[in-house]
Coordinates of C-alpha atoms in Angstrom, one line a residue:
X1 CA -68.8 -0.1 -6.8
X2 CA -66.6 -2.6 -5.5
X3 CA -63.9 -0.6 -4.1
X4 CA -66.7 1.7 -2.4
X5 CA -68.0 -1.4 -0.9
X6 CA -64.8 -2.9 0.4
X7 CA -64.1 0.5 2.1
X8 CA -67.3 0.5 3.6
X9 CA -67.4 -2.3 5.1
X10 CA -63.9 -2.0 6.7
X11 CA -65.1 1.4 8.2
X12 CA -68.3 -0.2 9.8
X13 CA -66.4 -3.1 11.1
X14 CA -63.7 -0.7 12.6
X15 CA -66.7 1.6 14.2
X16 CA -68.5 -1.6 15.8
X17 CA -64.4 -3.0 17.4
X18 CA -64.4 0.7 18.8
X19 CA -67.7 0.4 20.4
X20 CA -69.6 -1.4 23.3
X21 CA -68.3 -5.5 23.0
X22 CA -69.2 -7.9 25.9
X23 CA -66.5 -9.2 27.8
X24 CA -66.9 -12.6 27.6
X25 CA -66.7 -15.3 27.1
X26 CA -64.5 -14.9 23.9
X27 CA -65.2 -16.7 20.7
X28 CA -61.7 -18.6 19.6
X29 CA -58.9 -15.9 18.1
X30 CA -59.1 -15.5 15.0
X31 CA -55.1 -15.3 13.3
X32 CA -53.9 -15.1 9.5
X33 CA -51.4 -17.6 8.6
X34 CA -48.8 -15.7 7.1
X35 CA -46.6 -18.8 5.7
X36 CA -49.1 -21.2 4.1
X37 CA -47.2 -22.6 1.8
X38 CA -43.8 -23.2 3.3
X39 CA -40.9 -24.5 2.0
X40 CA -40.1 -27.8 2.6
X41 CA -36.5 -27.3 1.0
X42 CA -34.1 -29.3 2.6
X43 CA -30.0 -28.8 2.4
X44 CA -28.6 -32.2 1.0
X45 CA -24.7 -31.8 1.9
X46 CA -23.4 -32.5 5.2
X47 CA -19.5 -32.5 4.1
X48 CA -16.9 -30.5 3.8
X49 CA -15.3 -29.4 0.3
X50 CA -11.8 -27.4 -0.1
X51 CA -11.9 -25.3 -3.5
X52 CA -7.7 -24.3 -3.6
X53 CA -6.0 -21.6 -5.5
X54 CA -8.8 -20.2 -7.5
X55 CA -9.1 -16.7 -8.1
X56 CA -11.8 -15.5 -6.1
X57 CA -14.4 -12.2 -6.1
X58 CA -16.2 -12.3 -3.0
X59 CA -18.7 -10.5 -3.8
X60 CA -17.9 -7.9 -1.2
X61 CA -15.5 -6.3 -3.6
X62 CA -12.4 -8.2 -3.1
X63 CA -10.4 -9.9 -5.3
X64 CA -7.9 -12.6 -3.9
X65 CA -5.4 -14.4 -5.8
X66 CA -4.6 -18.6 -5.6
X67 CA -7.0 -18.3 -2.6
X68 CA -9.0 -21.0 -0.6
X69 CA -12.6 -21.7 0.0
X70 CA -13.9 -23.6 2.8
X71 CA -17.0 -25.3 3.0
X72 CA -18.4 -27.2 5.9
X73 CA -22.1 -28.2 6.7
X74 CA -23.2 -26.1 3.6
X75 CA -22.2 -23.3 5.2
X76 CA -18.6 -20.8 4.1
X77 CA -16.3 -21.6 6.4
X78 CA -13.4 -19.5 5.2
X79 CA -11.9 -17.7 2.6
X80 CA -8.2 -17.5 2.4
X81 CA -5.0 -18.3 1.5
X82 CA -3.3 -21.5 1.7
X83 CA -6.0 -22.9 4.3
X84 CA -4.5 -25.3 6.6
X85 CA -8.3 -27.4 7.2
X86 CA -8.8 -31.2 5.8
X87 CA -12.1 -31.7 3.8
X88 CA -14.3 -34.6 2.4
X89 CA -13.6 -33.3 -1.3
X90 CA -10.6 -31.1 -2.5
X91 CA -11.3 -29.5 -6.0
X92 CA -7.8 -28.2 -7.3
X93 CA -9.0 -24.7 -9.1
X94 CA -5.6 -23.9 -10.3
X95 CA -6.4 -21.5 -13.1
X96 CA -9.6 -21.2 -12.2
X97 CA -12.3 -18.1 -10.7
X98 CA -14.7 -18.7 -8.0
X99 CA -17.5 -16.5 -7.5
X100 CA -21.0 -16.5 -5.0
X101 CA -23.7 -18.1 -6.6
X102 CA -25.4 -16.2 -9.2
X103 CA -28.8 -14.0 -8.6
X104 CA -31.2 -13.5 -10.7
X105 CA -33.6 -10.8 -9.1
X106 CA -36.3 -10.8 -12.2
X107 CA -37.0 -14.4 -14.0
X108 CA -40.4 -16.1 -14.9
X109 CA -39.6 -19.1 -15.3
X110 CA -41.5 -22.1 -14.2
X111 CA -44.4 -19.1 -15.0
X112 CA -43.7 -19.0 -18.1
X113 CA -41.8 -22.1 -18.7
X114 CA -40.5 -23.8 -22.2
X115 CA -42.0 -24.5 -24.7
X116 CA -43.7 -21.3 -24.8
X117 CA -47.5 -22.6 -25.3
X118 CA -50.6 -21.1 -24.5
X119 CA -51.5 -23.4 -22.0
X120 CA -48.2 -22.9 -20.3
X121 CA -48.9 -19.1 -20.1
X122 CA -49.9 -18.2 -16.5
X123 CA -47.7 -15.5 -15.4
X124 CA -50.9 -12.9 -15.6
X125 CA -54.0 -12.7 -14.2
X126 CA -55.4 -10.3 -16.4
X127 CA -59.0 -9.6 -14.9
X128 CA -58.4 -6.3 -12.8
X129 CA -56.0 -3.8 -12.2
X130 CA -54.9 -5.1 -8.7
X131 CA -54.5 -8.9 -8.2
X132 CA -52.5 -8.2 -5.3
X133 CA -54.8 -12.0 -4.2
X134 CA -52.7 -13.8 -6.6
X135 CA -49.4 -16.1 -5.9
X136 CA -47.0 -17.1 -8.4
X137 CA -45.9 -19.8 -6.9
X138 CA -48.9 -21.4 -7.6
X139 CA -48.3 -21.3 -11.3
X140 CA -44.3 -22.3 -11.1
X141 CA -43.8 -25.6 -12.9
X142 CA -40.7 -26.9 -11.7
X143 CA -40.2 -29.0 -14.5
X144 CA -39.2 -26.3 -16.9
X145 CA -36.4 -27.4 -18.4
X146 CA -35.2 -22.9 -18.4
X147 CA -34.1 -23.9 -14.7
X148 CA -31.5 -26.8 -15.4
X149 CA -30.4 -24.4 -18.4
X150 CA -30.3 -21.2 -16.0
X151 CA -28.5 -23.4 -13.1
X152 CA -25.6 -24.1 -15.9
X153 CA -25.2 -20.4 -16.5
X154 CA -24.6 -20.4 -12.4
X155 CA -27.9 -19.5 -11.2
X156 CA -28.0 -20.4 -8.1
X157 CA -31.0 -18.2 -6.1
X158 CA -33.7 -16.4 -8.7
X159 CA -37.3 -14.5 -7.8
X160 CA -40.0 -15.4 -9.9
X161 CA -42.8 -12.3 -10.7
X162 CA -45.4 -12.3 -11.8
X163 CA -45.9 -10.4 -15.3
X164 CA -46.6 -7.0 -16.0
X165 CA -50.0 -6.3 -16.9
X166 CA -51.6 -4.8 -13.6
X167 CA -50.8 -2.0 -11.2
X168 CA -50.9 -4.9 -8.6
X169 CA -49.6 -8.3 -10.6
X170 CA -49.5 -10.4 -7.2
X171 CA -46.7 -12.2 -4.6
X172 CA -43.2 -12.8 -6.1
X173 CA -41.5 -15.9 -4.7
X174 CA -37.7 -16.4 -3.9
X175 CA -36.6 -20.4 -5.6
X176 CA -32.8 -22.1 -4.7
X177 CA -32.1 -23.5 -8.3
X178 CA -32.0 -26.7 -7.5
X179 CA -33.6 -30.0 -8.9
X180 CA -37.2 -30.5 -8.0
X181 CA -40.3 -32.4 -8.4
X182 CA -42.4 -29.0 -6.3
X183 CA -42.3 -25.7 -6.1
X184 CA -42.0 -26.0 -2.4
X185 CA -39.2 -27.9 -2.5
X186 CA -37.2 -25.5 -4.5
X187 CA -38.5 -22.1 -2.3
X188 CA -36.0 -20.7 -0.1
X189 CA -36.7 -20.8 3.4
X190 CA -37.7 -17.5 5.4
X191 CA -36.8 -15.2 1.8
X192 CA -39.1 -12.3 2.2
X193 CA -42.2 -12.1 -0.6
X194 CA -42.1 -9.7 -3.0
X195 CA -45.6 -8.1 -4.4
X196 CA -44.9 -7.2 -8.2
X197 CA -46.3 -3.5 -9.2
X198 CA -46.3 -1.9 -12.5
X199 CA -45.6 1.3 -14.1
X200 CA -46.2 2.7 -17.2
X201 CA -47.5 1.4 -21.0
X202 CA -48.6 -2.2 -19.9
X203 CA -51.2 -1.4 -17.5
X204 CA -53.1 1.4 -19.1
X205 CA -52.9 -0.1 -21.8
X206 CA -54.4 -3.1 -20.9
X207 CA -57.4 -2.5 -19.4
X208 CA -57.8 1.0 -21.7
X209 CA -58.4 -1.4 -24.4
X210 CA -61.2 -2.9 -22.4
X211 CA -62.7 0.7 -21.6
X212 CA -61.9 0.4 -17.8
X213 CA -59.6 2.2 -15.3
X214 CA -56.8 2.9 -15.6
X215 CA -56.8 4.6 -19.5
X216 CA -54.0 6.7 -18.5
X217 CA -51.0 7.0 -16.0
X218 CA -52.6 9.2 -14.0
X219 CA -55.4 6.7 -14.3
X220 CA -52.5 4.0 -12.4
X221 CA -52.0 6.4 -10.1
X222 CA -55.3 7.0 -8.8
X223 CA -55.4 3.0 -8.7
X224 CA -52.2 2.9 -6.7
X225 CA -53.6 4.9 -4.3
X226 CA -57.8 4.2 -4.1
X227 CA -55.5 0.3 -3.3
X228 CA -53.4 1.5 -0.3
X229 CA -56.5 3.7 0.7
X230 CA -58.5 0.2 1.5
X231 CA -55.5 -1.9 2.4
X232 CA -54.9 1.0 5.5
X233 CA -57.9 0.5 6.0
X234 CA -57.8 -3.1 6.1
X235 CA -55.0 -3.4 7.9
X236 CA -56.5 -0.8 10.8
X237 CA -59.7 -3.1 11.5
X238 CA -57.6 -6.2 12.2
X239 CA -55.4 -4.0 14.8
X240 CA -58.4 -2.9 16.1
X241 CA -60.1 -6.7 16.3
X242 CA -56.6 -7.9 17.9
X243 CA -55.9 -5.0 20.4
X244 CA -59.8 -5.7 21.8
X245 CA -58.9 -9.8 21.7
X246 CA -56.0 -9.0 23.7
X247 CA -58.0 -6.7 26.3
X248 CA -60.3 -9.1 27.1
X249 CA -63.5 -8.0 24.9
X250 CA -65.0 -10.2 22.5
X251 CA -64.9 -8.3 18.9
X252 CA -66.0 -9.9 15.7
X253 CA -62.9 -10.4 13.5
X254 CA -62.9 -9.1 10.0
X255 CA -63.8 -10.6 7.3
X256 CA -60.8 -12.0 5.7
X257 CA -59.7 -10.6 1.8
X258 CA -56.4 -12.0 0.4
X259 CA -55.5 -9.3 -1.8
X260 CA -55.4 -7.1 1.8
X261 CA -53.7 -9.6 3.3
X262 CA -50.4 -9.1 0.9
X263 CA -51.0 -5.2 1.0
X264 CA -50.9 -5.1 4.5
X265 CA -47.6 -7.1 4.5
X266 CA -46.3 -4.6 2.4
X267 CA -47.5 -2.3 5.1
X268 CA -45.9 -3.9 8.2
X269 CA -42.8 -3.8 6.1
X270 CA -43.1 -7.7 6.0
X271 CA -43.1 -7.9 1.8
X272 CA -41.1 -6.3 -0.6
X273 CA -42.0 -4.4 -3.3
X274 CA -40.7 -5.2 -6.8
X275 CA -42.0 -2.3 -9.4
X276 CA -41.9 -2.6 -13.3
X277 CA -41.0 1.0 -13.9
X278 CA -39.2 2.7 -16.8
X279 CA -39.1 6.5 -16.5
X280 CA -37.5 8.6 -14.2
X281 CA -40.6 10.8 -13.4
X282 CA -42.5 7.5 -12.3
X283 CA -40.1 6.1 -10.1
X284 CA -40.2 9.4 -8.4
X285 CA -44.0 9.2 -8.2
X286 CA -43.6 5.6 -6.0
X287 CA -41.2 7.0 -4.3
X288 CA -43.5 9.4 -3.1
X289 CA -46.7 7.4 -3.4
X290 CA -44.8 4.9 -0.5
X291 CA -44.3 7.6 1.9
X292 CA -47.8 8.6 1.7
X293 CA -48.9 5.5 2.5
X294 CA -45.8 4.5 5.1
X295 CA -44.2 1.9 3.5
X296 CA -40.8 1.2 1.0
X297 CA -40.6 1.3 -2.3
X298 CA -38.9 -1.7 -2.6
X299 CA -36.7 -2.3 -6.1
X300 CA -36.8 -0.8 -9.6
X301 CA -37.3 -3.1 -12.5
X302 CA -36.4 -2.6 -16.1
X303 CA -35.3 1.3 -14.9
X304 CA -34.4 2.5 -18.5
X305 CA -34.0 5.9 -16.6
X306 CA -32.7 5.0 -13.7
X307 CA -29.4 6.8 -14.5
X308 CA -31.6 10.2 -14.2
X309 CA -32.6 9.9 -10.9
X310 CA -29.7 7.7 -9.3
X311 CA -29.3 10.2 -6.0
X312 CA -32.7 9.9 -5.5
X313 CA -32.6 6.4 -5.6
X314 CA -29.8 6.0 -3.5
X315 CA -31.3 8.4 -0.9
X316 CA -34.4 6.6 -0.4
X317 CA -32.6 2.8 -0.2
X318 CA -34.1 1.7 -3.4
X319 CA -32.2 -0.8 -5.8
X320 CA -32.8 -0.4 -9.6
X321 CA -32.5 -4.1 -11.9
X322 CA -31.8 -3.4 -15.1
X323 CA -30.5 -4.7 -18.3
X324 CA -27.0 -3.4 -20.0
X325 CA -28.8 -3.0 -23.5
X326 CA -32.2 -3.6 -23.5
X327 CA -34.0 -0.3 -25.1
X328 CA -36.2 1.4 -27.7
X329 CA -38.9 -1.3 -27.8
X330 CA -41.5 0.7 -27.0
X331 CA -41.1 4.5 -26.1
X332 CA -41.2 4.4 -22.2
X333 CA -37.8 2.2 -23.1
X334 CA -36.7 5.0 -25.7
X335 CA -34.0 6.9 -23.5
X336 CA -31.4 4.6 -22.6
X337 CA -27.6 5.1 -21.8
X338 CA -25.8 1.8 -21.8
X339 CA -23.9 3.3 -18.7
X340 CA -27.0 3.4 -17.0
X341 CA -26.0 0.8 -14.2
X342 CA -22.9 2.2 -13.9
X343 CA -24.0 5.9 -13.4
X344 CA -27.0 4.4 -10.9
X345 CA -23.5 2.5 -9.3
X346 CA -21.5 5.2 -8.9
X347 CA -23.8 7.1 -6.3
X348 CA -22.9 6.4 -2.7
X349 CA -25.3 3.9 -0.9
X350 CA -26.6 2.5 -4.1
X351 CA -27.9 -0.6 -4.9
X352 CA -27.4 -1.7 -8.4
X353 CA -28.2 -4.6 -10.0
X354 CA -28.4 -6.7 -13.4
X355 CA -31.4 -8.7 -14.0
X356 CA -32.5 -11.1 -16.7
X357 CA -36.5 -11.3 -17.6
X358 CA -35.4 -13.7 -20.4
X359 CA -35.1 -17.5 -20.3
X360 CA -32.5 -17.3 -22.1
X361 CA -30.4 -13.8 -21.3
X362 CA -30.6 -16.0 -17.5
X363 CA -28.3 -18.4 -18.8
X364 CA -25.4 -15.7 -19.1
X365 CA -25.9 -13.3 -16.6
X366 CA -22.2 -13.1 -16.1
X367 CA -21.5 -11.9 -19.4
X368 CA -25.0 -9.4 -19.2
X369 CA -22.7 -7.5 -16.1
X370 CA -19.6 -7.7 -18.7
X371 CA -21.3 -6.1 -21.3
X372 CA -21.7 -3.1 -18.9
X373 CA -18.6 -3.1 -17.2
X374 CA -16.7 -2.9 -20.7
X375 CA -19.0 -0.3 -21.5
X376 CA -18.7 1.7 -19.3
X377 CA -15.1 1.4 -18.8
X378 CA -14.5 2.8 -22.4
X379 CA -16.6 5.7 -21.5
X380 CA -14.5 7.0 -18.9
X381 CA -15.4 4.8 -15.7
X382 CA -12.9 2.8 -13.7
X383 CA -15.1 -0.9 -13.1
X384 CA -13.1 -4.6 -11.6
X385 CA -14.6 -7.3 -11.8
X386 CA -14.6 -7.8 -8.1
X387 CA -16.8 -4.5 -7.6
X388 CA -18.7 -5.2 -11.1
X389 CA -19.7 -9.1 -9.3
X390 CA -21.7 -7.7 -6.6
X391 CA -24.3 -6.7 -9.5
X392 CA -25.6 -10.2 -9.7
X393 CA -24.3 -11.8 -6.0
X394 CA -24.6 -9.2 -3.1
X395 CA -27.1 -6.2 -4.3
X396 CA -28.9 -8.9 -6.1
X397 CA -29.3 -10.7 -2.5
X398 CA -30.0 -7.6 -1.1
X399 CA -32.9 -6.6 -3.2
X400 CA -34.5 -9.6 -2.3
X401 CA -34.0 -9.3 1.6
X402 CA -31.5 -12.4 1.7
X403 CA -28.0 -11.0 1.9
X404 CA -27.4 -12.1 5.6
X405 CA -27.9 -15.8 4.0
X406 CA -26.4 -15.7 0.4
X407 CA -24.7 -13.0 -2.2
X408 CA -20.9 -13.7 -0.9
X409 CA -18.5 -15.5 -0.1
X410 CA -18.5 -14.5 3.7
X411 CA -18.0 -17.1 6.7
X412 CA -21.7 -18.5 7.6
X413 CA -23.8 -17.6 4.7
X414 CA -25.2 -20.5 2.8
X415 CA -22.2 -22.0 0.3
X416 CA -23.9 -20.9 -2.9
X417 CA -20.9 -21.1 -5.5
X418 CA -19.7 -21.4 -8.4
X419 CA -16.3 -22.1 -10.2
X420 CA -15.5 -20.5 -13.7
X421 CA -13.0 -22.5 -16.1
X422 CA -11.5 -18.5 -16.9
X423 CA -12.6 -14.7 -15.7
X424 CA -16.3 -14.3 -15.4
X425 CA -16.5 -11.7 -17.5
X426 CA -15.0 -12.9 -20.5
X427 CA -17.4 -14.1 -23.0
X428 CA -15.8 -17.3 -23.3
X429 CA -16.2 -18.2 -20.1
X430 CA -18.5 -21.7 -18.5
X431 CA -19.7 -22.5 -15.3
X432 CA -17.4 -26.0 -14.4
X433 CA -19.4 -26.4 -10.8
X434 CA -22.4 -24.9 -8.9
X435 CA -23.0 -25.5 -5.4
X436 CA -25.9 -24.5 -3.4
X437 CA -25.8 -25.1 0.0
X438 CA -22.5 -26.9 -0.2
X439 CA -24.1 -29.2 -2.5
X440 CA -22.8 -29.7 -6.1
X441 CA -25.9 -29.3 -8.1
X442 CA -24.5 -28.9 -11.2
X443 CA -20.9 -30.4 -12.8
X444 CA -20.4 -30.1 -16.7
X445 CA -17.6 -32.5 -16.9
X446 CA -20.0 -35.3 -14.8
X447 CA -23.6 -36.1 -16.1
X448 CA -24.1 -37.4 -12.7
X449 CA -24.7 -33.3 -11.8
X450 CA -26.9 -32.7 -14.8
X451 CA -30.1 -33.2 -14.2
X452 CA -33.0 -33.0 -16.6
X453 CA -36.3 -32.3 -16.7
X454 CA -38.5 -35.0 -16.6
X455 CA -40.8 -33.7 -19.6
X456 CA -37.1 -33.5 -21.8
X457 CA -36.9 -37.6 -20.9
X458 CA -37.8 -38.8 -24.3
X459 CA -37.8 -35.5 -26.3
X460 CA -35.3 -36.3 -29.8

């Protein structure tokens, strides 16, 4: 009833722009803020630090040897050997790897922050299939202690989803992990929202128990596409209402819905799309549901079979998170190759990345894109750390429509770093210093640089 009412009302409100309107004098414009909430993140570091004769992966594949990186003004100056600059702050990283900030494209925390009690819980809105009107922003607490834990791991940049439970969870947000007392003050500026969709088990299987739509996945699909049906809709009245502003007429906007509003961003290719899918057939299906509806299908999540349609990926831009080990929990995760990031890797113009959705598997992302690269090495592939890195710096930045500001170690992106006491990718291996922005945010030899959580203060 409600979706044949939405519908119908756009349509009548599109036939009445397309007919007679007076010509004046027009009622004030009506416009849709599109940043309401914007970040009021501020960069803290206006000096210049020399990291010397580290090891360093740039994230762009390349490995240099008792090489330089300069920072000025928060920014990468450059990357070298044997820099001939003067800084504020020389760190001698004799011995040492240095590596882009770390990116975790899938977290909750701050949704669901520690300790994990109920009334900490509020990752899903679990009343209808699409709450595309939701934020998750608006449930981050930045006082969970998972982000000073996650920033020691060399987390530097992470997306916080929504959960899984609907075809249409809501708006991801992008978060620099730095110390905060709001959510605003920790969002990166001008990242791209994300709307978090869902594949699969969790959806029909959460609202099949309560005897409503969908029961099955062809159930989600249908929702998928009734959803886009109105948000086309939606997003035709307003064109209509703005192109008659604009000549001169004096149309009646439409009325305003907010669940539209983030479909139609998706739409105007202005929000990315971040899908909890498993099986190969599925991903297929989005990929095909988006070009009926005109718009990308954004990044794979979870992507237990991703390794079975990696070309197909590749050839429609789409990047696929997904865990090295993570399988046979329920049977949509059943058929799992541990190579599967590798094999998704290997096609040309892919865009693989490792993920998290653990507050604790954040912590040690690092050793989450060793676990594949050794993997996959002893199965016949031919992995380096500095191609393996771009799995959690670069393609990570790149799913989340930020790689021209962060994911490597390139002259004027943002000085997200971090330097390793050994190789990366040796289980043994600490974060000594994080930077974001040029700023040290964390130190684990200075207390000074590690903060904690004002609800720890206290806790024995």
């Amino acid at each position: 009833m409600q979706k044949f009412a939405m519908s119908t009302v756009v349509l009548a409100l599109a036939a009445a722009l397309s007919g007679c309107q007076d010509k004046g004098p027009q009622k004030e414009f009506v416009s849709i803020e599109k940043n309401p909430y914007p970040s009021t993140y501020k960069p803290v570091s206006n000096k210049s630090v020399l990291i010397t004769d580290a090891t360093v992966l740039t994230g762009t594949g390349e490995r240099l040897e008792s090489a330089d990186v300069y920072i000025v003004d928060g920014k990468i100056q450059q990357v070298g050997k044997d820099l001939a600059v003067q800084a504020d702050t020389t760190v001698n990283a004799a011995g040492k790897w240095v590596t882009p900030g770390i990116i975790d494209v899938h977290s909750h925390l701050g949704a669901y922050p520690s300790p994990s009690v109920e009334s900490h819980q509020d990752g899903n809105e679990m009343i209808s299939p699409n709450t595309a009107e939701v934020w998750v922003e608006h449930s981050v607490w930045p006082q969970d202690p998972g982000f000073n834990r996650a920033r020691e791991g060399g987390i530097t940049t992470l997306q916080i989803l929504p959960g899984s439970a609907n075809l249409f969870g809501g708006r991801a947000v992008t978060l620099k992990n730095v110390p905060a007392h709001t959510m605003q003050a920790m969002k990166f500026p001008d990242a791209p929202y994300g709307l978090k969709m869902a594949c699969g088990e969790n959806p029909k299987r959460v609202y099949g128990r309560k005897g409503v739509a969908p029961y099955t996945r062809m159930g989600n699909m249908a929702g998928y596409r009734q959803a886009w049906i109105e948000a086309t809709e939606y997003k035709s009245a307003w064109e209509q209402y703005e192109a008659a502003y604009k000549a001169g007429l004096n149309p009646t906007a439409p009325e305003r819905d907010i669940k539209y509003d983030t479909l139609r961003g998706v739409l105007d290719g202005e929000i990315l799309i971040h899908n909890h899918c498993y099986k190969a057939e599925e991903m297929a299906m989005m990929i095909d549901l988006s070009k009926e509806f005109g718009y990308h299908a954004g990044t794979f999540h979870h992507g237990i079979e991703a390794y079975k349609v990696a070309d197909l990926l590749a050839e429609n831009g789409n990047c696929a998170a997904l865990w090295p080990d993570w399988w046979g929990f329920k049977m949509e995760a059943y058929d799992m190759v541990q190579e599967n990031v590798a094999i998704v890797d290997a096609v040309k113009n892919s865009c693989a990345v490792v993920h998290s959705d653990s507050d604790t598997t954040i912590q040690r992302l690092n050793q989450e894109a060793a676990k594949i690269m050794y993997t996959a090495n002893q199965n016949g592939f031919n992995l380096t750390e500095e191609h393996a890195i771009k799995w959690i710096t670069y393609n990570a930045a790149k799913s989340l429509g930020v790689a021209d500001k962060t994911g490597s170690l390139e002259a004027g992106k943002q000085a997200d770093v971090v330097i390793w006491d050994k190789n990366p990718f040796s289980v043994y291996s600490k974060a000594q210093e994080v930077y974001v922005d040029g700023a040290k945010v964390y130190d684990r030899n200075d207390e000074k640089y590690q903060a904690v959580s004002d609800f720890m203060l206290g806790q024995r």
